mmCIF file of C-alpha atoms in Angstrom:
data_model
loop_
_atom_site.group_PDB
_atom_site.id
_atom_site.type_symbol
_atom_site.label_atom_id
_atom_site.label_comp_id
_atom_site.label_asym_id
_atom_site.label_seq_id
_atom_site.Cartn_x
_atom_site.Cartn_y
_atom_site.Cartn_z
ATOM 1 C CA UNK S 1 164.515 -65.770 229.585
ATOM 2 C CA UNK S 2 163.315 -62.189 229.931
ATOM 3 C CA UNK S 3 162.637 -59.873 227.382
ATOM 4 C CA UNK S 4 161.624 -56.266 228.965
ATOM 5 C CA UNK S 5 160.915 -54.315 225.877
ATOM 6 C CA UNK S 6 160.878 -50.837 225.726
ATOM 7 C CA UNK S 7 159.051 -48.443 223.462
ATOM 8 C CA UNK S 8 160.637 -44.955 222.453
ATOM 9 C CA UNK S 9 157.423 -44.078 220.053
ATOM 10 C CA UNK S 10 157.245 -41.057 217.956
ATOM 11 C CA UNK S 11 154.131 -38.824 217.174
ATOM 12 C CA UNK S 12 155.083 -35.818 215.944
ATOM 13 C CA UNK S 13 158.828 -34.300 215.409
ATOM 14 C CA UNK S 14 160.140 -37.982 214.150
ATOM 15 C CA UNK S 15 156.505 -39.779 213.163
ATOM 16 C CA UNK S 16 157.718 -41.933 210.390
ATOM 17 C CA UNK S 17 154.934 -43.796 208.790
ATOM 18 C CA UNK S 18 156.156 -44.929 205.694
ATOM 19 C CA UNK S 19 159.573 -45.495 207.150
ATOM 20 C CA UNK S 20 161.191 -42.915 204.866
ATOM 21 C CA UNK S 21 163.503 -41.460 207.590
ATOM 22 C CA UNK S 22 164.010 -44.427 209.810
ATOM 23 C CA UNK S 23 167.759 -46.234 208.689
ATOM 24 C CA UNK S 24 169.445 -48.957 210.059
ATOM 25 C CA UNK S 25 173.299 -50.044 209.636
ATOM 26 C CA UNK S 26 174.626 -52.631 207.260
ATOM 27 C CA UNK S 27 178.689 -53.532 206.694
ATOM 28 C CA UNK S 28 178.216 -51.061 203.669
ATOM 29 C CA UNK S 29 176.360 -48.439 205.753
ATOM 30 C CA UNK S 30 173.054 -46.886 206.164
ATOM 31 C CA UNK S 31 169.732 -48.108 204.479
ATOM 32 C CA UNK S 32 166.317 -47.362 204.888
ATOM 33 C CA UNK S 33 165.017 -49.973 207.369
ATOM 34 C CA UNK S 34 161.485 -50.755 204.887
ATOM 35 C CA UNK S 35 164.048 -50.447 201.286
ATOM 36 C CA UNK S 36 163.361 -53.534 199.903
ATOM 37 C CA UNK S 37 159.240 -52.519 200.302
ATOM 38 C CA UNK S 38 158.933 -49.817 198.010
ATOM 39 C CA UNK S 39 155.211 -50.122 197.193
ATOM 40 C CA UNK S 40 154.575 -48.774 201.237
ATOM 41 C CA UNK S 41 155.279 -45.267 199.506
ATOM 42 C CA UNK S 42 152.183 -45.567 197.259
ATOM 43 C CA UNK S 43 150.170 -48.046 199.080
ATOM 44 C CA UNK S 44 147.167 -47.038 201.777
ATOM 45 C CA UNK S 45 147.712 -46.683 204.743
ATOM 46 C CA UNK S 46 145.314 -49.039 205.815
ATOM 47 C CA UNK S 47 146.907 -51.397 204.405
ATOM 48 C CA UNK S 48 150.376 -50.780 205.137
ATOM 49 C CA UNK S 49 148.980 -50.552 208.800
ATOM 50 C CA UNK S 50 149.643 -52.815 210.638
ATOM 51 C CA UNK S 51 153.317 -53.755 209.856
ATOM 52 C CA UNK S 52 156.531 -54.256 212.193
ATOM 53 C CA UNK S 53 159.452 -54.108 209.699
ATOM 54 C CA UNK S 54 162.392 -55.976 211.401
ATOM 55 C CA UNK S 55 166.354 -56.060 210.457
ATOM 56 C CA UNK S 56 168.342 -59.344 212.070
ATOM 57 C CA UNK S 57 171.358 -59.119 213.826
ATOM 58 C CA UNK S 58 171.478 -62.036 215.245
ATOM 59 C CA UNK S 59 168.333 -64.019 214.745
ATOM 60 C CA UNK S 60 167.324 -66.019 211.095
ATOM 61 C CA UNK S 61 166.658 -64.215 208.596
ATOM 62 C CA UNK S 62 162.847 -66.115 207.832
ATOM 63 C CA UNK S 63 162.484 -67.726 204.378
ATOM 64 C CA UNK S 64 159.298 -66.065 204.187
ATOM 65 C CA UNK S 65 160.243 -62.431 204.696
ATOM 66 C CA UNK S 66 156.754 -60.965 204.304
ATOM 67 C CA UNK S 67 154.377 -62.710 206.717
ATOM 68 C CA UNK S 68 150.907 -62.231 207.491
ATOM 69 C CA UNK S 69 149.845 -63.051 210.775
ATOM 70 C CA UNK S 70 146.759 -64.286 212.361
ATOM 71 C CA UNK S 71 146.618 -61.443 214.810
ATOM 72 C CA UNK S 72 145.954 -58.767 211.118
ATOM 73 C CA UNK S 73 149.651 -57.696 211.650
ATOM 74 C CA UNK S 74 152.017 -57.898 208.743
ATOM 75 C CA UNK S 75 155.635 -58.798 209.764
ATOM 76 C CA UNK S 76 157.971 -57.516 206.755
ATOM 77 C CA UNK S 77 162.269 -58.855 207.511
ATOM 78 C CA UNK S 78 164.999 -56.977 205.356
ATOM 79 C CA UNK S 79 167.129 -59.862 203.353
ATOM 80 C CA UNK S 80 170.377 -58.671 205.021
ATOM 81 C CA UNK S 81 171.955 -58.447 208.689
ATOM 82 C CA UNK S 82 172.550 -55.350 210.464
ATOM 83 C CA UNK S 83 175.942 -54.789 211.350
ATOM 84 C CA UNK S 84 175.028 -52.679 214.660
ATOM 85 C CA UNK S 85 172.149 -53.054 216.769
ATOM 86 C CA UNK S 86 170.671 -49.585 216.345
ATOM 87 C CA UNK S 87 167.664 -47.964 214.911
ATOM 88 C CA UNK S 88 167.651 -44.350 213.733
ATOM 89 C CA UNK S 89 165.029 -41.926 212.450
ATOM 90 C CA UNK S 90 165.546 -38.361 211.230
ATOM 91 C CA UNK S 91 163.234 -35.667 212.140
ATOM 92 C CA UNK S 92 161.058 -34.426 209.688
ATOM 93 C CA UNK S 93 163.139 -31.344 209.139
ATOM 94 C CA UNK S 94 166.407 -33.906 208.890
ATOM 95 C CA UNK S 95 168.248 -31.647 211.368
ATOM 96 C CA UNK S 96 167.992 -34.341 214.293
ATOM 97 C CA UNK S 97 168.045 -37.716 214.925
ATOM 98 C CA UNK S 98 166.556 -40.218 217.118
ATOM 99 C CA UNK S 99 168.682 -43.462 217.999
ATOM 100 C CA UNK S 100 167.992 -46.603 220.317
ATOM 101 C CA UNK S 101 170.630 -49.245 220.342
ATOM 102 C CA UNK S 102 171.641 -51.589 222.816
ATOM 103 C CA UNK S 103 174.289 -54.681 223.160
ATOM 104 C CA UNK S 104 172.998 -57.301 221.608
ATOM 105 C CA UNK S 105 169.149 -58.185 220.513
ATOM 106 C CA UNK S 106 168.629 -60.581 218.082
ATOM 107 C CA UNK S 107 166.951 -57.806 215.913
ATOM 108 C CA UNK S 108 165.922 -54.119 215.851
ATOM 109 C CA UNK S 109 162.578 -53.314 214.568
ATOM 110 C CA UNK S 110 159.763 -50.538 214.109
ATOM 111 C CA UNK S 111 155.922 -49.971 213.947
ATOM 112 C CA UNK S 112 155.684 -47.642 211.263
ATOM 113 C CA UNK S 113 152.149 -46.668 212.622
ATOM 114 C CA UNK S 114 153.890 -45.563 215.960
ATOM 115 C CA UNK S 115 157.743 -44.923 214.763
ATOM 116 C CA UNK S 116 158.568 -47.024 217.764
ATOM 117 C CA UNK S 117 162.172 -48.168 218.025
ATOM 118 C CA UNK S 118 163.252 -51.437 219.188
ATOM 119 C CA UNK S 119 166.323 -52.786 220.411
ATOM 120 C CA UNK S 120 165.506 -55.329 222.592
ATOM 121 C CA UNK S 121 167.823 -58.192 224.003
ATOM 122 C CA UNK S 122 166.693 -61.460 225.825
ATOM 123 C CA UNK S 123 168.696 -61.788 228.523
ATOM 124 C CA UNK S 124 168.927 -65.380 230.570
ATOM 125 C CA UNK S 125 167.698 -65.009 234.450
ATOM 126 C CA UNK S 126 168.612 -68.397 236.040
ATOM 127 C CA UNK S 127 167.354 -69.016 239.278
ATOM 128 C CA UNK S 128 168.627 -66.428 242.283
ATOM 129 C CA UNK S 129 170.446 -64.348 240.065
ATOM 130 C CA UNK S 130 169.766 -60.345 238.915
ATOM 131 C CA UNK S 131 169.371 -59.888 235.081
ATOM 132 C CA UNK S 132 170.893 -56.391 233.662
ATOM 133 C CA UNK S 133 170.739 -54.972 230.540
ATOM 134 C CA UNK S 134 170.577 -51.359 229.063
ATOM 135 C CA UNK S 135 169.552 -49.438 225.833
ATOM 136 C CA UNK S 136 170.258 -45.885 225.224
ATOM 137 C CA UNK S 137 168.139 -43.237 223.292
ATOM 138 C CA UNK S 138 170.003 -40.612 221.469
ATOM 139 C CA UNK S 139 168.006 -37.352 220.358
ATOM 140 C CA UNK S 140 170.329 -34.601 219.987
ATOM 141 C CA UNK S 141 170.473 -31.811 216.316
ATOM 142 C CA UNK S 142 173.295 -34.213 214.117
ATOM 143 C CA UNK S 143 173.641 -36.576 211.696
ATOM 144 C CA UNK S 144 173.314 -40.490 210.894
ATOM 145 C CA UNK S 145 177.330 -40.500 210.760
ATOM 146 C CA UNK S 146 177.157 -38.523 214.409
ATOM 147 C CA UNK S 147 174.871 -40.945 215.744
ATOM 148 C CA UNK S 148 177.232 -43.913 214.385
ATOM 149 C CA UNK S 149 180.188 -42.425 216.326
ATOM 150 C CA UNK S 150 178.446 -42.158 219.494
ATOM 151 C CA UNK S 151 176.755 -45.788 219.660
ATOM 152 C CA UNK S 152 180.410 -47.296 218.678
ATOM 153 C CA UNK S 153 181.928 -45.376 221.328
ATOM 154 C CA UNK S 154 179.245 -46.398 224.301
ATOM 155 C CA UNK S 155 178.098 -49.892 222.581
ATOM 156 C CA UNK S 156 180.954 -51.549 224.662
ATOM 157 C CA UNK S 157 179.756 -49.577 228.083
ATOM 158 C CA UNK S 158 176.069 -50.853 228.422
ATOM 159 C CA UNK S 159 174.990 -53.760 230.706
ATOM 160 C CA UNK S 160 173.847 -56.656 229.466
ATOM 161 C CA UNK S 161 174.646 -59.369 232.078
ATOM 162 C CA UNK S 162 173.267 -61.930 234.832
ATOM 163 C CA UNK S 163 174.654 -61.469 238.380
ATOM 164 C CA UNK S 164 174.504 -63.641 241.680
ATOM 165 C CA UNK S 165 171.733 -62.204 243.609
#
Protein backbone atom coordinates (compact mmCIF):
# COMPACT_ATOMS: atom_id res chain seq x y z
CA UNK A 1 0.00 0.00 0.00
CA UNK A 2 0.95 3.65 -0.37
CA UNK A 3 -0.40 6.43 1.30
CA UNK A 4 1.27 9.87 -0.09
CA UNK A 5 -0.42 12.39 2.08
CA UNK A 6 -0.64 15.78 1.33
CA UNK A 7 -0.97 18.82 3.53
CA UNK A 8 -2.97 22.02 2.32
CA UNK A 9 -2.31 23.91 5.91
CA UNK A 10 -3.74 27.19 6.75
CA UNK A 11 -2.11 30.11 8.77
CA UNK A 12 -3.78 33.01 8.26
CA UNK A 13 -6.93 33.79 5.81
CA UNK A 14 -8.59 30.16 6.78
CA UNK A 15 -6.54 29.33 10.32
CA UNK A 16 -9.23 27.43 12.05
CA UNK A 17 -8.22 26.45 15.48
CA UNK A 18 -11.18 25.59 17.18
CA UNK A 19 -12.64 24.12 14.05
CA UNK A 20 -15.50 26.64 13.96
CA UNK A 21 -15.38 27.14 10.13
CA UNK A 22 -14.10 23.82 8.98
CA UNK A 23 -17.51 21.48 7.78
CA UNK A 24 -17.68 18.29 6.40
CA UNK A 25 -20.73 16.52 4.45
CA UNK A 26 -23.21 14.12 5.93
CA UNK A 27 -26.52 12.50 3.90
CA UNK A 28 -28.35 15.46 5.74
CA UNK A 29 -25.69 18.05 4.80
CA UNK A 30 -23.07 20.16 6.28
CA UNK A 31 -21.75 19.93 9.96
CA UNK A 32 -19.02 21.28 11.72
CA UNK A 33 -16.26 18.64 11.47
CA UNK A 34 -15.36 19.00 15.74
CA UNK A 35 -19.70 19.33 16.55
CA UNK A 36 -20.01 16.71 18.77
CA UNK A 37 -16.78 18.47 20.93
CA UNK A 38 -18.25 21.51 22.07
CA UNK A 39 -16.08 22.10 25.17
CA UNK A 40 -12.91 22.90 22.36
CA UNK A 41 -14.76 26.42 22.24
CA UNK A 42 -14.03 27.11 25.94
CA UNK A 43 -11.21 24.85 26.60
CA UNK A 44 -7.23 26.01 26.38
CA UNK A 45 -5.61 25.78 23.83
CA UNK A 46 -3.03 23.83 25.23
CA UNK A 47 -5.05 21.44 25.79
CA UNK A 48 -7.10 21.21 22.84
CA UNK A 49 -3.59 21.15 21.09
CA UNK A 50 -2.71 18.54 19.93
CA UNK A 51 -5.88 17.00 18.32
CA UNK A 52 -6.60 15.49 14.68
CA UNK A 53 -10.44 15.42 14.50
CA UNK A 54 -11.33 12.75 11.84
CA UNK A 55 -14.85 12.00 9.94
CA UNK A 56 -15.05 8.17 8.33
CA UNK A 57 -16.06 7.49 5.05
CA UNK A 58 -15.05 4.43 4.70
CA UNK A 59 -13.01 3.23 7.62
CA UNK A 60 -14.69 2.08 11.39
CA UNK A 61 -16.00 4.35 13.14
CA UNK A 62 -13.66 3.42 16.67
CA UNK A 63 -15.69 2.48 19.77
CA UNK A 64 -13.58 4.77 21.57
CA UNK A 65 -14.07 8.00 19.67
CA UNK A 66 -11.87 10.20 21.85
CA UNK A 67 -8.41 8.62 22.14
CA UNK A 68 -5.38 9.67 23.74
CA UNK A 69 -2.32 8.58 22.30
CA UNK A 70 1.07 7.78 23.51
CA UNK A 71 2.72 10.17 21.13
CA UNK A 72 0.56 13.47 23.51
CA UNK A 73 -1.81 13.66 20.44
CA UNK A 74 -5.52 13.44 21.01
CA UNK A 75 -7.41 11.66 18.15
CA UNK A 76 -11.23 12.89 18.44
CA UNK A 77 -13.78 10.60 15.42
CA UNK A 78 -17.32 12.19 14.69
CA UNK A 79 -20.12 9.28 15.46
CA UNK A 80 -21.39 9.51 11.84
CA UNK A 81 -20.04 8.82 8.14
CA UNK A 82 -19.39 11.42 5.70
CA UNK A 83 -21.27 11.12 2.71
CA UNK A 84 -18.44 12.83 0.41
CA UNK A 85 -14.88 12.73 0.89
CA UNK A 86 -14.25 16.45 1.28
CA UNK A 87 -13.11 18.86 3.85
CA UNK A 88 -14.06 22.53 3.78
CA UNK A 89 -13.14 25.62 5.79
CA UNK A 90 -14.51 29.14 5.42
CA UNK A 91 -12.32 32.08 5.60
CA UNK A 92 -12.47 34.11 8.45
CA UNK A 93 -14.49 36.75 6.70
CA UNK A 94 -16.93 33.64 5.39
CA UNK A 95 -16.67 35.06 1.84
CA UNK A 96 -14.36 32.05 0.61
CA UNK A 97 -13.82 28.68 0.99
CA UNK A 98 -11.13 26.22 1.04
CA UNK A 99 -11.93 22.51 -0.16
CA UNK A 100 -9.71 19.26 -0.56
CA UNK A 101 -11.50 16.16 -1.63
CA UNK A 102 -10.44 13.30 -3.45
CA UNK A 103 -11.99 9.71 -4.65
CA UNK A 104 -12.00 7.69 -2.03
CA UNK A 105 -9.91 7.80 1.49
CA UNK A 106 -11.09 5.97 4.18
CA UNK A 107 -11.48 9.34 6.11
CA UNK A 108 -10.93 13.12 5.89
CA UNK A 109 -9.41 14.78 8.79
CA UNK A 110 -7.80 18.12 10.25
CA UNK A 111 -5.14 19.48 12.74
CA UNK A 112 -6.90 22.20 14.21
CA UNK A 113 -3.44 23.65 15.31
CA UNK A 114 -2.47 23.84 11.51
CA UNK A 115 -6.12 23.85 9.68
CA UNK A 116 -4.58 21.18 7.54
CA UNK A 117 -6.97 19.30 5.28
CA UNK A 118 -6.82 15.73 4.58
CA UNK A 119 -8.16 13.61 2.04
CA UNK A 120 -5.96 10.98 1.67
CA UNK A 121 -6.56 7.52 -0.12
CA UNK A 122 -4.35 4.31 0.15
CA UNK A 123 -3.94 3.16 -2.99
CA UNK A 124 -2.55 -0.68 -3.69
CA UNK A 125 0.98 -0.68 -5.74
CA UNK A 126 1.55 -4.39 -6.61
CA UNK A 127 4.71 -5.24 -7.93
CA UNK A 128 5.73 -3.47 -11.56
CA UNK A 129 2.80 -1.49 -11.70
CA UNK A 130 2.33 2.70 -11.46
CA UNK A 131 -0.03 3.82 -8.59
CA UNK A 132 -2.26 7.11 -9.46
CA UNK A 133 -4.34 9.00 -7.50
CA UNK A 134 -5.39 12.76 -7.26
CA UNK A 135 -6.94 15.33 -4.78
CA UNK A 136 -8.03 18.72 -5.71
CA UNK A 137 -7.92 22.01 -3.63
CA UNK A 138 -10.64 24.45 -4.22
CA UNK A 139 -10.09 28.18 -2.95
CA UNK A 140 -12.16 30.42 -4.90
CA UNK A 141 -14.89 33.66 -3.10
CA UNK A 142 -18.35 31.11 -2.77
CA UNK A 143 -20.16 29.14 -0.67
CA UNK A 144 -20.30 25.55 1.11
CA UNK A 145 -23.31 24.73 -1.42
CA UNK A 146 -20.77 26.11 -4.40
CA UNK A 147 -18.09 24.03 -3.24
CA UNK A 148 -20.61 20.89 -3.06
CA UNK A 149 -21.50 21.42 -6.76
CA UNK A 150 -18.07 21.54 -7.94
CA UNK A 151 -16.57 18.35 -6.03
CA UNK A 152 -19.84 16.30 -7.34
CA UNK A 153 -19.21 17.42 -10.71
CA UNK A 154 -15.18 16.52 -10.81
CA UNK A 155 -15.37 13.65 -7.95
CA UNK A 156 -15.95 11.14 -10.87
CA UNK A 157 -12.82 12.75 -13.03
CA UNK A 158 -9.85 12.22 -10.53
CA UNK A 159 -7.38 9.28 -10.71
CA UNK A 160 -7.27 6.91 -8.34
CA UNK A 161 -5.94 3.72 -10.03
CA UNK A 162 -2.94 1.09 -10.44
CA UNK A 163 -1.54 0.70 -13.99
CA UNK A 164 0.92 -1.89 -15.69
CA UNK A 165 4.19 -0.23 -15.62
Amino acid sequence: MVWAITDPRFKTFFYDPRLERTYVHHKEGFELLASETPDRLTMPLGKWFPARYHAQLTAPIPNERVQHRDDGITYYYKSKVVDIPMVATLSVDRAWVAASFSRDPGNVWSNPELTCQHVDPQVALPREQRAFYEMKILIFRGSLEEALAIVLKERPTLRDSSTKH
